[in-house]
Amino acid sequence: MEMELQRQTLEGYRLVFDSALTQEETLECIVPDALPDVARIVSAAGRVVLKGREAGAGTLRLSGAVTVNVLYIPEGEELPRTMEADLPFQCTKDDPHLNDGCQVQASAYVIFADARAMNPRKLLIRAALSFQVQAYERELREVTCDASGGQEDHLEKRFVQCVDWSAAEVIEKSFLFSDVLRPPASRPFMEELLYCRIQLGAAEAKAIGKKLICKGEFHLSALYRNGKDLLSAGFELPFSQIFDLEQPMEDCEIDLHVSVSGMQCTLQDGELAVSIEALAQTVLWVRRSLTLMSDAYCTNASLEVERAPCTLCVAAGREERRETARQFCESGIPANQVLDCFAAVESLECNQEEETLRCAAQIRVEILYLSEDGALCGVGYTIPANCELSVPKGANCRCRCVPTGEITAVPVTGGLEVRCEVLFSWVTTREERVPCVLGLKQGAAPASEMPKPSLVIRMIGEGETLWDVAKSCGATIRDIRTVNELADENPDSGTLLLIPTRRN
C-alpha cells in the first residue's frame, strides 16, 4: 500500500515588483489669445492624473497627464493671472517578473513644476513626476501536513509548528468626493479663483467582518482674489469609504495608500465647488498557523524521503512615525506675508543595518508670498527630513514618506523659517525556509542473515538531535526516552544512550 500525503494549499499574493520611478516632462506652450502677454512668471503648480496602469511581457506601462497652472503677472497689469496647460506622459519600466496576471498598484505625484517665458506669448513648462509602483502576482503554494497509508504503524513523522503571513487580498477602489465650500466668515469674498492645491492628510483602514472601512481627510488650499487683495483659504475635507472583502479578515495588517487622481474647483457665487477623484489601494496581510511535516522514516523498512525548503513569511507588520523637518531658507526678496505652502517628496534613501533602518528624505517645498512692497513672489526650497526606525533582525523593509499635516513658512530676517511635517510608514516582512516533505517512497524490509540486536549503545554527536539518533538507528524517540529515562527532549552532545530497536 502506497503512502498518501495530506497537502494544504496556501493562497495569496507575492510582491514581484516594487520601485519608485521619476520622470520629467516639458512642453512649449502658446499663451491663449484670451489672456494678456506675460511680463513675469510668479510660480507654477501641477497636479497629475494617472489614467493607465498595466503590466505584461516583462514591461510596466504608466500613462496619464499632468496639469500645470502657471501664475504670472501680465504686461501693464498688477494683478496676477492663471494659465493652464496639460502635459501628457508615458512611463515604462522593464522587469522580467512582470506579466499579464500581475495586479498593479501605482500612485503618482508632482515633485515640482516650473515655467519660463521664452517670449511674452510663449512659455516653456516643465514638471517632475514621481511614481510609486508595486505589482503583485497570485500565488498558490502546496505544503505537506501529514502522511497516511503503507506501514503506518512503523512510520515515524516529524512535525514543525510555524506561522505564515501572506498578502491575502490586493484591492483598490475609486471614489468621488464633492462638496461646496464657503470661506471662513473672517475671510473676504472669493471674487476670482487663481488656483487650488490638494494634499492627503491622515488616512487609516480597519477590517470588520467582510468589510474594510477606510477613513481620512484631504487638505485643500485655495488662492483667490478679492478686489486688489490676494488671499488664501484652507479647508479640511474628511472622507470615508467601505470595501467589500472576499472573506472575513478582522485580524490582519493593512497597508493603505490613498491618492488623488483628478480634481476640479470652480467658483460659484463666492462659493467653491470641489470635485475630487481619488483612489484607495490596500494590501491585507493575514496570519496563518501551520503544521508542516518536515521529515519521516520507517522503523522496519527503507524509506526514500524527498524534501525541499518551503519559504514562509514568519512575521509581517506595518508601522508609521511622524517627523518634523525645520530649516531656515534665505530669500532674495524679503517676505512680508506667506499666502501658500506646498510640499512633495523629491527623493528617499533608505539604508538598513541589522535592526536599524535609516531613512533620509529630501522634501521639496514651494512657497508663495507677498514681499514688503506687495509684490507676489514664488520660491522653492529642498529641506531634509530624517527618520531612524527599528526593524526585526533579518527582516525586509519597504518604506514610504509623504508630507502630511500643516506646512508653514514664517517670514524672518533674511528669509523664511520653513516647517514641514512628514509621515514615514514602513512594511516589514521576515522570511524563513522550513524543510517540508514532498514525497515518500517505501521500500522492502531489509534482508539480514544475522538476528537484529535488541539494544544498541549510541553517543549523541555534535549538533545532533534525538530525532537524528532515532532515525539513524531505526528506533523511536519515545522508546529511547523511556529506556534512558530522559526528561529532556534534547540531551547534550556526548551523552551515551541505549537504543532499543524494534524487531519485525
PDB file of C-alpha atoms in Angstrom, residues 263-409:
ATOM      1  CA  MET A 263      -9.696  67.459  -9.183  1.00  0.00           C
ATOM      2  CA  GLN A 264     -11.978  70.251 -10.342  1.00  0.00           C
ATOM      3  CA  CYS A 265     -12.539  73.503  -8.484  1.00  0.00           C
ATOM      4  CA  THR A 266     -14.919  76.176  -9.743  1.00  0.00           C
ATOM      5  CA  LEU A 267     -16.158  79.401  -8.205  1.00  0.00           C
ATOM      6  CA  GLN A 268     -19.927  79.782  -7.952  1.00  0.00           C
ATOM      7  CA  ASP A 269     -21.298  82.964  -6.365  1.00  0.00           C
ATOM      8  CA  GLY A 270     -18.367  83.233  -3.992  1.00  0.00           C
ATOM      9  CA  GLU A 271     -18.503  79.558  -3.026  1.00  0.00           C
ATOM     10  CA  LEU A 272     -16.036  76.888  -4.065  1.00  0.00           C
ATOM     11  CA  ALA A 273     -17.493  73.804  -5.764  1.00  0.00           C
ATOM     12  CA  VAL A 274     -14.983  70.980  -5.364  1.00  0.00           C
ATOM     13  CA  SER A 275     -14.958  67.573  -7.041  1.00  0.00           C
ATOM     14  CA  ILE A 276     -12.113  65.167  -6.189  1.00  0.00           C
ATOM     15  CA  GLU A 277     -11.435  61.818  -7.837  1.00  0.00           C
ATOM     16  CA  ALA A 278      -9.432  59.558  -5.538  1.00  0.00           C
ATOM     17  CA  LEU A 279      -8.118  56.008  -5.495  1.00  0.00           C
ATOM     18  CA  ALA A 280      -7.718  53.943  -2.330  1.00  0.00           C
ATOM     19  CA  GLN A 281      -5.323  50.989  -2.654  1.00  0.00           C
ATOM     20  CA  THR A 282      -4.878  48.372   0.066  1.00  0.00           C
ATOM     21  CA  VAL A 283      -2.980  45.173   0.729  1.00  0.00           C
ATOM     22  CA  LEU A 284      -4.312  42.954   3.527  1.00  0.00           C
ATOM     23  CA  TRP A 285      -1.854  40.652   5.299  1.00  0.00           C
ATOM     24  CA  VAL A 286      -3.279  37.690   7.254  1.00  0.00           C
ATOM     25  CA  ARG A 287      -1.592  35.284   9.680  1.00  0.00           C
ATOM     26  CA  ARG A 288      -1.982  31.510   9.371  1.00  0.00           C
ATOM     27  CA  SER A 289      -0.799  28.878  11.830  1.00  0.00           C
ATOM     28  CA  LEU A 290       0.583  25.812  10.043  1.00  0.00           C
ATOM     29  CA  THR A 291       1.704  22.328  10.935  1.00  0.00           C
ATOM     30  CA  LEU A 292       4.254  21.094   8.399  1.00  0.00           C
ATOM     31  CA  MET A 293       5.609  17.555   8.064  1.00  0.00           C
ATOM     32  CA  SER A 294       9.350  18.161   7.829  1.00  0.00           C
ATOM     33  CA  ASP A 295      10.777  14.598   7.863  1.00  0.00           C
ATOM     34  CA  ALA A 296       9.894  10.886   8.171  1.00  0.00           C
ATOM     35  CA  TYR A 297      11.448   7.428   8.393  1.00  0.00           C
ATOM     36  CA  CYS A 298      10.307   3.829   8.825  1.00  0.00           C
ATOM     37  CA  THR A 299      11.489   1.549  11.658  1.00  0.00           C
ATOM     38  CA  ASN A 300      11.153  -1.708   9.727  1.00  0.00           C
ATOM     39  CA  ALA A 301      11.830  -0.795   6.093  1.00  0.00           C
ATOM     40  CA  SER A 302      13.799   1.565   3.924  1.00  0.00           C
ATOM     41  CA  LEU A 303      12.058   4.806   3.115  1.00  0.00           C
ATOM     42  CA  GLU A 304      13.014   7.330   0.466  1.00  0.00           C
ATOM     43  CA  VAL A 305      12.074  10.846   1.585  1.00  0.00           C
ATOM     44  CA  GLU A 306      12.014  13.768  -0.828  1.00  0.00           C
ATOM     45  CA  ARG A 307      12.283  17.105   0.958  1.00  0.00           C
ATOM     46  CA  ALA A 308      12.572  20.725  -0.129  1.00  0.00           C
ATOM     47  CA  PRO A 309      12.656  24.015   1.731  1.00  0.00           C
ATOM     48  CA  CYS A 310       9.368  25.916   1.869  1.00  0.00           C
ATOM     49  CA  THR A 311       9.689  29.712   2.136  1.00  0.00           C
ATOM     50  CA  LEU A 312       7.333  31.164   4.737  1.00  0.00           C
ATOM     51  CA  CYS A 313       6.820  34.761   5.818  1.00  0.00           C
ATOM     52  CA  VAL A 314       7.023  34.275   9.579  1.00  0.00           C
ATOM     53  CA  ALA A 315       6.482  37.948  10.518  1.00  0.00           C
ATOM     54  CA  ALA A 316       4.795  40.963   8.952  1.00  0.00           C
ATOM     55  CA  GLY A 317       3.900  44.382  10.267  1.00  0.00           C
ATOM     56  CA  ARG A 318       3.122  47.951   9.308  1.00  0.00           C
ATOM     57  CA  GLU A 319       4.125  50.942  11.392  1.00  0.00           C
ATOM     58  CA  GLU A 320       4.453  54.677  10.930  1.00  0.00           C
ATOM     59  CA  ARG A 321       6.127  57.670  12.509  1.00  0.00           C
ATOM     60  CA  ARG A 322       5.728  61.414  12.109  1.00  0.00           C
ATOM     61  CA  GLU A 323       8.791  63.633  11.914  1.00  0.00           C
ATOM     62  CA  THR A 324       9.088  67.396  11.639  1.00  0.00           C
ATOM     63  CA  ALA A 325      11.580  68.996   9.260  1.00  0.00           C
ATOM     64  CA  ARG A 326      12.640  72.560  10.027  1.00  0.00           C
ATOM     65  CA  GLN A 327      15.038  74.794   8.153  1.00  0.00           C
ATOM     66  CA  PHE A 328      15.872  78.459   7.660  1.00  0.00           C
ATOM     67  CA  CYS A 329      15.710  79.337   3.946  1.00  0.00           C
ATOM     68  CA  GLU A 330      17.194  82.505   2.548  1.00  0.00           C
ATOM     69  CA  SER A 331      15.088  84.637   0.206  1.00  0.00           C
ATOM     70  CA  GLY A 332      16.468  87.224  -2.201  1.00  0.00           C
ATOM     71  CA  ILE A 333      13.306  89.316  -1.846  1.00  0.00           C
ATOM     72  CA  PRO A 334      12.248  89.781   1.807  1.00  0.00           C
ATOM     73  CA  ALA A 335       8.868  88.241   2.599  1.00  0.00           C
ATOM     74  CA  ASN A 336       6.091  90.079   4.381  1.00  0.00           C
ATOM     75  CA  GLN A 337       3.153  87.637   4.179  1.00  0.00           C
ATOM     76  CA  VAL A 338       3.046  83.960   3.181  1.00  0.00           C
ATOM     77  CA  LEU A 339      -0.001  83.026   1.104  1.00  0.00           C
ATOM     78  CA  ASP A 340       0.522  79.330   0.363  1.00  0.00           C
ATOM     79  CA  CYS A 341       2.911  76.413   1.015  1.00  0.00           C
ATOM     80  CA  PHE A 342       3.045  73.031  -0.668  1.00  0.00           C
ATOM     81  CA  ALA A 343       5.421  70.095  -0.209  1.00  0.00           C
ATOM     82  CA  ALA A 344       6.347  66.896  -2.072  1.00  0.00           C
ATOM     83  CA  VAL A 345       8.996  64.217  -1.579  1.00  0.00           C
ATOM     84  CA  GLU A 346      11.850  64.789  -4.007  1.00  0.00           C
ATOM     85  CA  SER A 347      13.833  61.676  -3.038  1.00  0.00           C
ATOM     86  CA  LEU A 348      14.006  58.995  -0.353  1.00  0.00           C
ATOM     87  CA  GLU A 349      17.055  56.905   0.518  1.00  0.00           C
ATOM     88  CA  CYS A 350      16.945  54.020   2.997  1.00  0.00           C
ATOM     89  CA  ASN A 351      19.919  52.136   4.458  1.00  0.00           C
ATOM     90  CA  GLN A 352      19.355  49.070   6.616  1.00  0.00           C
ATOM     91  CA  GLU A 353      21.994  47.870   9.070  1.00  0.00           C
ATOM     92  CA  GLU A 354      20.998  44.850  11.151  1.00  0.00           C
ATOM     93  CA  GLU A 355      17.972  46.023  13.175  1.00  0.00           C
ATOM     94  CA  THR A 356      18.100  49.710  12.236  1.00  0.00           C
ATOM     95  CA  LEU A 357      16.703  51.394   9.141  1.00  0.00           C
ATOM     96  CA  ARG A 358      17.874  54.944   8.442  1.00  0.00           C
ATOM     97  CA  CYS A 359      15.685  56.972   6.082  1.00  0.00           C
ATOM     98  CA  ALA A 360      16.753  60.269   4.558  1.00  0.00           C
ATOM     99  CA  ALA A 361      14.150  62.204   2.563  1.00  0.00           C
ATOM    100  CA  GLN A 362      14.529  65.412   0.605  1.00  0.00           C
ATOM    101  CA  ILE A 363      11.337  67.471   0.732  1.00  0.00           C
ATOM    102  CA  ARG A 364      10.612  69.992  -1.997  1.00  0.00           C
ATOM    103  CA  VAL A 365       8.702  72.973  -0.561  1.00  0.00           C
ATOM    104  CA  GLU A 366       7.054  75.578  -2.801  1.00  0.00           C
ATOM    105  CA  ILE A 367       6.138  78.896  -1.155  1.00  0.00           C
ATOM    106  CA  LEU A 368       4.036  81.775  -2.457  1.00  0.00           C
ATOM    107  CA  TYR A 369       4.349  85.081  -0.599  1.00  0.00           C
ATOM    108  CA  LEU A 370       3.933  88.855  -0.757  1.00  0.00           C
ATOM    109  CA  SER A 371       7.068  90.950  -0.463  1.00  0.00           C
ATOM    110  CA  GLU A 372       7.370  94.032   1.737  1.00  0.00           C
ATOM    111  CA  ASP A 373       6.308  96.229  -1.184  1.00  0.00           C
ATOM    112  CA  GLY A 374       3.321  93.982  -2.007  1.00  0.00           C
ATOM    113  CA  ALA A 375       4.834  92.107  -4.977  1.00  0.00           C
ATOM    114  CA  LEU A 376       3.733  88.491  -5.474  1.00  0.00           C
ATOM    115  CA  CYS A 377       6.713  86.101  -5.330  1.00  0.00           C
ATOM    116  CA  GLY A 378       7.221  82.352  -5.601  1.00  0.00           C
ATOM    117  CA  VAL A 379      10.216  80.396  -4.354  1.00  0.00           C
ATOM    118  CA  GLY A 380      11.158  76.734  -3.886  1.00  0.00           C
ATOM    119  CA  TYR A 381      13.468  75.009  -1.411  1.00  0.00           C
ATOM    120  CA  THR A 382      14.648  71.472  -0.657  1.00  0.00           C
ATOM    121  CA  ILE A 383      14.849  70.597   3.038  1.00  0.00           C
ATOM    122  CA  PRO A 384      15.923  67.299   4.663  1.00  0.00           C
ATOM    123  CA  ALA A 385      13.759  65.033   6.789  1.00  0.00           C
ATOM    124  CA  ASN A 386      15.338  62.065   8.572  1.00  0.00           C
ATOM    125  CA  CYS A 387      13.953  59.114  10.473  1.00  0.00           C
ATOM    126  CA  GLU A 388      15.591  56.165  12.224  1.00  0.00           C
ATOM    127  CA  LEU A 389      13.471  53.048  12.619  1.00  0.00           C
ATOM    128  CA  SER A 390      13.860  49.765  14.456  1.00  0.00           C
ATOM    129  CA  VAL A 391      13.110  46.687  12.355  1.00  0.00           C
ATOM    130  CA  PRO A 392      13.219  42.979  13.301  1.00  0.00           C
ATOM    131  CA  LYS A 393      16.509  41.208  12.723  1.00  0.00           C
ATOM    132  CA  GLY A 394      16.688  39.677   9.263  1.00  0.00           C
ATOM    133  CA  ALA A 395      13.563  41.483   8.076  1.00  0.00           C
ATOM    134  CA  ASN A 396      12.972  43.083   4.701  1.00  0.00           C
ATOM    135  CA  CYS A 397      11.593  46.604   4.829  1.00  0.00           C
ATOM    136  CA  ARG A 398       9.699  48.836   2.377  1.00  0.00           C
ATOM    137  CA  CYS A 399       9.491  52.463   3.429  1.00  0.00           C
ATOM    138  CA  ARG A 400       7.398  55.360   2.136  1.00  0.00           C
ATOM    139  CA  CYS A 401       7.438  59.042   3.036  1.00  0.00           C
ATOM    140  CA  VAL A 402       4.690  61.608   2.405  1.00  0.00           C
ATOM    141  CA  PRO A 403       4.187  65.190   3.630  1.00  0.00           C
ATOM    142  CA  THR A 404       1.212  65.477   5.948  1.00  0.00           C
ATOM    143  CA  GLY A 405      -0.374  67.970   8.254  1.00  0.00           C
ATOM    144  CA  GLU A 406       0.253  71.691   8.039  1.00  0.00           C
ATOM    145  CA  ILE A 407       3.201  73.138   6.127  1.00  0.00           C
ATOM    146  CA  THR A 408       4.212  76.580   7.349  1.00  0.00           C
ATOM    147  CA  ALA A 409       6.678  79.272   6.356  1.00  0.00           C
TER     148      ALA A 409
END
